[in-house]
XYZ file of C-alpha atoms in Angstrom:
340
model
C 49.821 -10.858 115.782
C 53.226 -9.461 116.299
C 55.782 -10.483 113.444
C 59.152 -11.186 113.741
C 61.815 -10.758 110.931
C 64.076 -13.439 109.415
C 67.412 -11.749 110.715
C 66.101 -11.939 114.331
C 64.523 -15.102 114.492
C 67.894 -16.633 113.125
C 69.436 -14.543 115.838
C 66.766 -16.116 118.582
C 67.715 -19.717 117.088
C 71.625 -18.698 117.542
C 71.137 -17.924 120.915
C 68.816 -20.427 122.311
C 70.927 -22.951 123.875
C 72.570 -20.302 125.756
C 68.931 -19.132 126.615
C 67.884 -23.211 127.621
C 68.865 -22.651 130.899
C 66.907 -19.561 131.652
C 64.085 -19.685 128.584
C 60.933 -22.429 129.414
C 60.011 -25.234 127.391
C 56.681 -23.825 127.211
C 57.735 -20.063 125.865
C 59.943 -21.950 123.624
C 57.267 -24.188 122.082
C 55.317 -20.819 121.639
C 57.992 -19.195 119.973
C 58.768 -21.894 117.659
C 55.074 -21.911 117.140
C 55.063 -18.314 116.923
C 58.071 -18.581 114.723
C 56.128 -21.403 111.955
C 53.339 -19.627 111.818
C 55.165 -16.215 111.042
C 56.871 -18.266 108.113
C 53.652 -19.852 106.917
C 52.227 -16.306 107.402
C 55.311 -14.776 104.817
C 54.692 -17.557 102.249
C 51.233 -16.693 102.182
C 52.258 -12.561 101.981
C 54.862 -13.664 99.468
C 52.136 -15.491 97.544
C 49.638 -12.847 97.870
C 52.225 -10.143 96.794
C 53.147 -12.517 93.609
C 49.491 -12.763 92.994
C 49.016 -9.210 93.524
C 51.773 -8.015 91.356
C 50.836 -10.175 88.615
C 47.113 -9.382 88.896
C 48.875 -6.005 89.127
C 50.693 -6.142 86.195
C 48.216 -7.787 83.959
C 45.586 -4.675 85.258
C 48.788 -2.720 83.919
C 48.901 -3.896 80.779
C 45.042 -4.490 79.731
C 45.756 -1.085 80.896
C 47.769 0.273 78.491
C 45.601 -2.265 76.117
C 42.787 -0.103 76.855
C 44.741 3.237 76.683
C 45.726 2.068 73.111
C 42.422 0.944 72.239
C 41.446 4.389 73.670
C 43.597 6.445 71.530
C 42.833 3.918 68.395
C 38.812 4.740 69.191
C 39.697 8.501 69.257
C 41.621 8.614 66.118
C 38.412 6.219 64.371
C 35.820 8.788 66.241
C 37.739 11.660 64.445
C 38.005 9.694 61.357
C 34.257 8.334 61.938
C 32.874 12.160 62.555
C 35.110 13.407 59.663
C 33.171 10.596 57.569
C 30.430 11.240 58.971
C 30.340 14.814 58.595
C 31.168 14.175 55.401
C 28.557 11.643 54.541
C 26.198 14.016 56.010
C 27.455 16.444 53.752
C 27.031 13.772 50.462
C 23.692 12.922 52.143
C 22.482 16.845 52.144
C 23.457 17.433 48.560
C 22.000 14.255 47.364
C 18.874 15.195 49.455
C 18.653 18.592 47.863
C 19.561 16.783 44.628
C 16.925 14.699 45.017
C 14.209 17.217 46.118
C 14.806 18.959 42.935
C 14.660 15.638 40.534
C 11.660 14.957 42.473
C 10.432 18.406 41.260
C 11.904 18.063 37.807
C 10.104 14.827 37.806
C 6.982 16.607 38.711
C 6.857 18.698 35.663
C 8.451 16.314 33.484
C 5.822 14.222 34.611
C 3.120 16.502 33.763
C 4.402 16.943 30.315
C 4.999 13.692 29.287
C 1.338 12.840 30.502
C 0.098 16.444 28.865
C 2.350 14.649 25.607
C 0.593 11.000 26.299
C -2.815 12.182 26.131
C -1.900 14.117 22.547
C -0.443 10.857 21.377
C -3.311 9.325 22.492
C -5.639 11.577 20.961
C -3.804 11.326 18.049
C -3.657 7.583 17.795
C -7.247 7.728 18.412
C -7.548 9.972 15.726
C -5.263 7.404 13.438
C -7.388 4.461 14.649
C -10.293 6.235 13.346
C -8.852 7.304 9.943
C -7.676 3.609 9.984
C -10.963 2.254 10.278
C -12.452 4.408 7.145
C -9.601 3.553 5.329
C -9.883 -0.021 5.910
C -13.892 0.799 5.415
C -13.276 2.391 2.048
C -10.700 -0.443 1.313
C -13.273 -2.852 1.809
C -15.692 -0.708 -0.375
C -12.813 -0.380 -3.013
C -12.151 -3.898 -2.811
C -15.845 -4.706 -3.758
C -16.142 -2.078 -6.384
C -12.664 -3.511 -8.132
C -13.758 -7.299 -8.084
C -17.134 -5.760 -9.822
C -15.146 -3.974 -12.297
C -12.729 -6.851 -12.925
C -15.402 -8.865 -13.231
C -16.873 -6.133 -15.184
C -14.010 -5.704 -17.398
C -13.638 -9.957 -18.011
C -17.153 -9.400 -19.299
C -16.533 -6.701 -21.469
C -12.961 -8.222 -23.026
C -14.792 -11.388 -23.507
C -17.614 -9.033 -25.928
C -14.555 -7.455 -27.359
C -13.159 -10.476 -28.150
C -16.205 -11.364 -29.868
C -16.834 -7.823 -31.481
C -13.407 -8.203 -32.659
C -13.596 -11.677 -34.281
C -17.300 -10.479 -35.808
C -15.592 -7.548 -36.980
C -13.057 -8.877 -38.611
C -15.654 -11.927 -39.690
C -17.204 -8.620 -41.411
C -13.971 -7.641 -43.142
C -12.837 -10.962 -44.153
C -16.784 -11.062 -45.727
C -16.586 -7.303 -47.443
C -13.391 -8.752 -48.850
C -14.789 -11.497 -50.514
C -18.049 -9.588 -51.772
C -15.641 -7.196 -53.461
C -13.541 -10.066 -54.773
C -16.454 -11.535 -56.245
C -18.148 -8.485 -57.350
C -15.286 -7.467 -59.120
C -14.522 -10.873 -60.421
C -18.421 -10.931 -62.147
C -17.988 -6.990 -63.605
C -14.912 -7.902 -64.734
C -15.512 -7.390 -68.580
C -16.829 -3.794 -68.209
C -14.642 -0.927 -68.531
C -13.262 0.817 -65.556
C -13.945 4.234 -66.672
C -17.257 3.096 -66.688
C -17.686 0.692 -63.676
C -15.290 0.945 -60.450
C -15.544 -1.836 -57.454
C -13.833 -0.407 -54.157
C -13.921 -0.415 -50.324
C -15.160 2.758 -48.310
C -15.792 2.901 -44.704
C -16.176 -0.928 -44.529
C -18.587 -1.186 -47.379
C -18.309 -2.222 -50.961
C -19.252 0.690 -53.744
C -19.876 -0.208 -57.358
C -19.857 2.889 -59.095
C -21.390 2.920 -62.566
C -20.922 5.948 -65.102
C -23.887 7.791 -66.748
C -22.697 6.623 -69.970
C -22.758 2.969 -68.851
C -26.563 3.096 -67.426
C -28.833 5.752 -69.296
C -29.110 7.998 -72.351
C -29.091 11.552 -71.220
C -32.157 12.817 -69.424
C -33.464 9.218 -69.781
C -34.486 6.763 -66.459
C -34.369 3.704 -68.603
C -31.148 1.465 -68.517
C -29.241 0.277 -71.628
C -28.921 -2.869 -72.404
C -24.989 -3.381 -71.616
C -26.125 -1.431 -67.934
C -28.790 -3.981 -68.002
C -25.814 -6.920 -68.404
C -23.888 -5.720 -65.548
C -26.734 -5.198 -63.297
C -27.854 -9.025 -64.406
C -24.327 -10.256 -63.198
C -24.130 -8.072 -59.692
C -27.395 -9.767 -59.336
C -26.231 -13.070 -59.523
C -23.125 -12.334 -56.839
C -26.047 -10.714 -54.820
C -28.122 -13.804 -54.845
C -24.972 -15.945 -53.417
C -24.659 -13.104 -50.842
C -28.071 -13.245 -48.845
C -26.273 -10.931 -46.030
C -25.672 -8.084 -47.613
C -28.005 -5.356 -47.569
C -28.076 -3.291 -51.197
C -28.303 0.714 -51.380
C -29.084 1.943 -55.027
C -27.971 6.103 -54.788
C -28.565 8.031 -57.823
C -26.417 11.234 -58.641
C -26.090 13.788 -61.151
C -24.333 16.911 -61.909
C -25.892 20.351 -60.967
C -26.965 20.657 -64.692
C -30.423 21.298 -64.462
C -32.882 19.038 -66.286
C -35.223 20.336 -69.646
C -38.245 21.780 -68.680
C -40.962 19.553 -70.088
C -39.377 16.301 -68.830
C -42.203 13.929 -68.243
C -42.777 13.312 -64.312
C -39.716 15.269 -63.674
C -39.423 18.717 -61.803
C -35.357 18.576 -60.990
C -32.140 16.123 -60.939
C -33.331 14.677 -57.538
C -36.636 13.896 -59.317
C -33.890 12.235 -62.345
C -31.468 10.164 -59.871
C -34.469 9.143 -57.712
C -36.384 7.588 -60.804
C -32.701 5.899 -62.090
C -32.060 4.359 -58.530
C -35.630 3.163 -58.260
C -35.349 1.546 -62.375
C -32.167 -0.012 -61.216
C -33.522 -1.533 -57.511
C -36.543 -3.267 -59.852
C -34.064 -4.934 -62.390
C -31.812 -6.009 -59.318
C -35.593 -7.501 -57.709
C -36.262 -8.826 -60.663
C -32.892 -10.642 -61.207
C -33.384 -12.791 -58.127
C -32.428 -9.937 -55.368
C -34.972 -9.910 -52.727
C -36.712 -6.854 -52.427
C -36.558 -6.173 -49.073
C -33.144 -6.231 -49.299
C -32.523 -3.277 -51.508
C -33.588 0.404 -50.842
C -33.274 3.204 -53.648
C -32.320 6.902 -52.878
C -32.094 9.850 -54.921
C -29.045 12.309 -53.765
C -29.275 14.885 -56.924
C -26.507 17.485 -57.260
C -26.165 17.193 -53.880
C -23.383 14.588 -53.133
C -20.492 15.410 -55.756
C -17.282 13.645 -56.181
C -15.618 16.218 -58.174
C -16.589 19.879 -59.050
C -18.697 20.909 -61.299
C -16.370 22.706 -63.586
C -15.582 21.011 -66.376
C -17.447 18.424 -68.518
C -15.000 15.729 -67.510
C -15.825 16.386 -63.557
C -19.502 16.761 -64.394
C -19.256 13.066 -65.980
C -17.850 11.826 -63.064
C -20.765 13.295 -60.994
C -23.622 11.506 -62.881
C -23.512 8.498 -61.664
C -25.214 5.585 -59.648
C -23.785 4.001 -56.852
C -24.753 0.334 -55.833
C -23.421 0.128 -51.540
C -23.181 -3.476 -50.372
C -22.997 -3.542 -46.455
C -22.989 -6.769 -44.951
C -25.518 -7.466 -42.325
C -24.086 -6.909 -38.819
C -27.392 -8.238 -36.592
C -23.965 -10.093 -34.842
C -22.252 -6.860 -34.495
C -25.196 -4.721 -33.060
C -26.060 -7.940 -30.518
C -22.690 -7.367 -28.712
C -22.690 -3.726 -29.124
C -26.591 -3.856 -27.376
C -25.058 -6.367 -24.840
C -22.228 -3.686 -24.344
C -24.861 -0.385 -23.658
C -27.087 -2.962 -21.827
C -24.348 -4.044 -19.298
C -24.748 -1.461 -16.216
C -21.564 0.105 -14.801
C -20.479 0.399 -11.439
C -21.134 4.519 -10.031
C -17.695 6.054 -9.315
C -16.690 6.109 -5.949
C -19.118 3.651 -4.582
């Protein structure tokens, strides 16, 4: 369709009255219709132009935005690439480090495994030793309990023994006091009462008892022996040992029934034992023995010392049955073997 510009249409409209005479009404109507159609087409074209222009502007804006976005993406891509390459480098370094650590870890694990096995063996050995020590400790405890019980029993017996010894010592002291009191009237040179080794020794000189070379006791000596026998009758738990002693001077040849000083000392001891028993002391408590010249109290180098050696000793010993029973019980008590 052929279109006209607005200016041309305006001229035609102005010239229309002049042309009325030569232009038919139909053509005019056609022309008006065409004009209206052209105006409508123009309006549509303008609207289309405005729409297209707006869309073009929008597309241009979007293109600019896309270019900015592209530029930013290119920048971001460069940065991301750099970061990626850096990260990749770090990753490779970390991977290498990991490989090295893994290898070292394998070696350390092998070493640790070896150490663990060694520790496990040591632990097993120590546990075995601990078991042995525990067994030994239990045995030692059992032995200790037995030893403690044995010690308690021994302490009990020791207490009994100590009491018995104290009673014996008191009995000996009392016996000495009684004998000393009974024989108080006799001279200290002729008669002595003393304690020795837990026993009471009554030492009588030859001058008090016998004439030289004789085995018969003089009356004064008999008096002393009778007083001693009186004390011994009251002390029934006392054993009596009579020992005869001489000096080293040989007896005279031809002395009846005697060969040497041993015979003389034995006969004198027997005579004194006989006098004690006839005075009331039970014979089973009395023992007579001759010691001759072999147990002197002084050197036989002067008359005075020889006189000291010529003596009779009556040894009074309390019976120690209770002590012997305690000692026997001690010796009969089994002792636990050491180390078991």
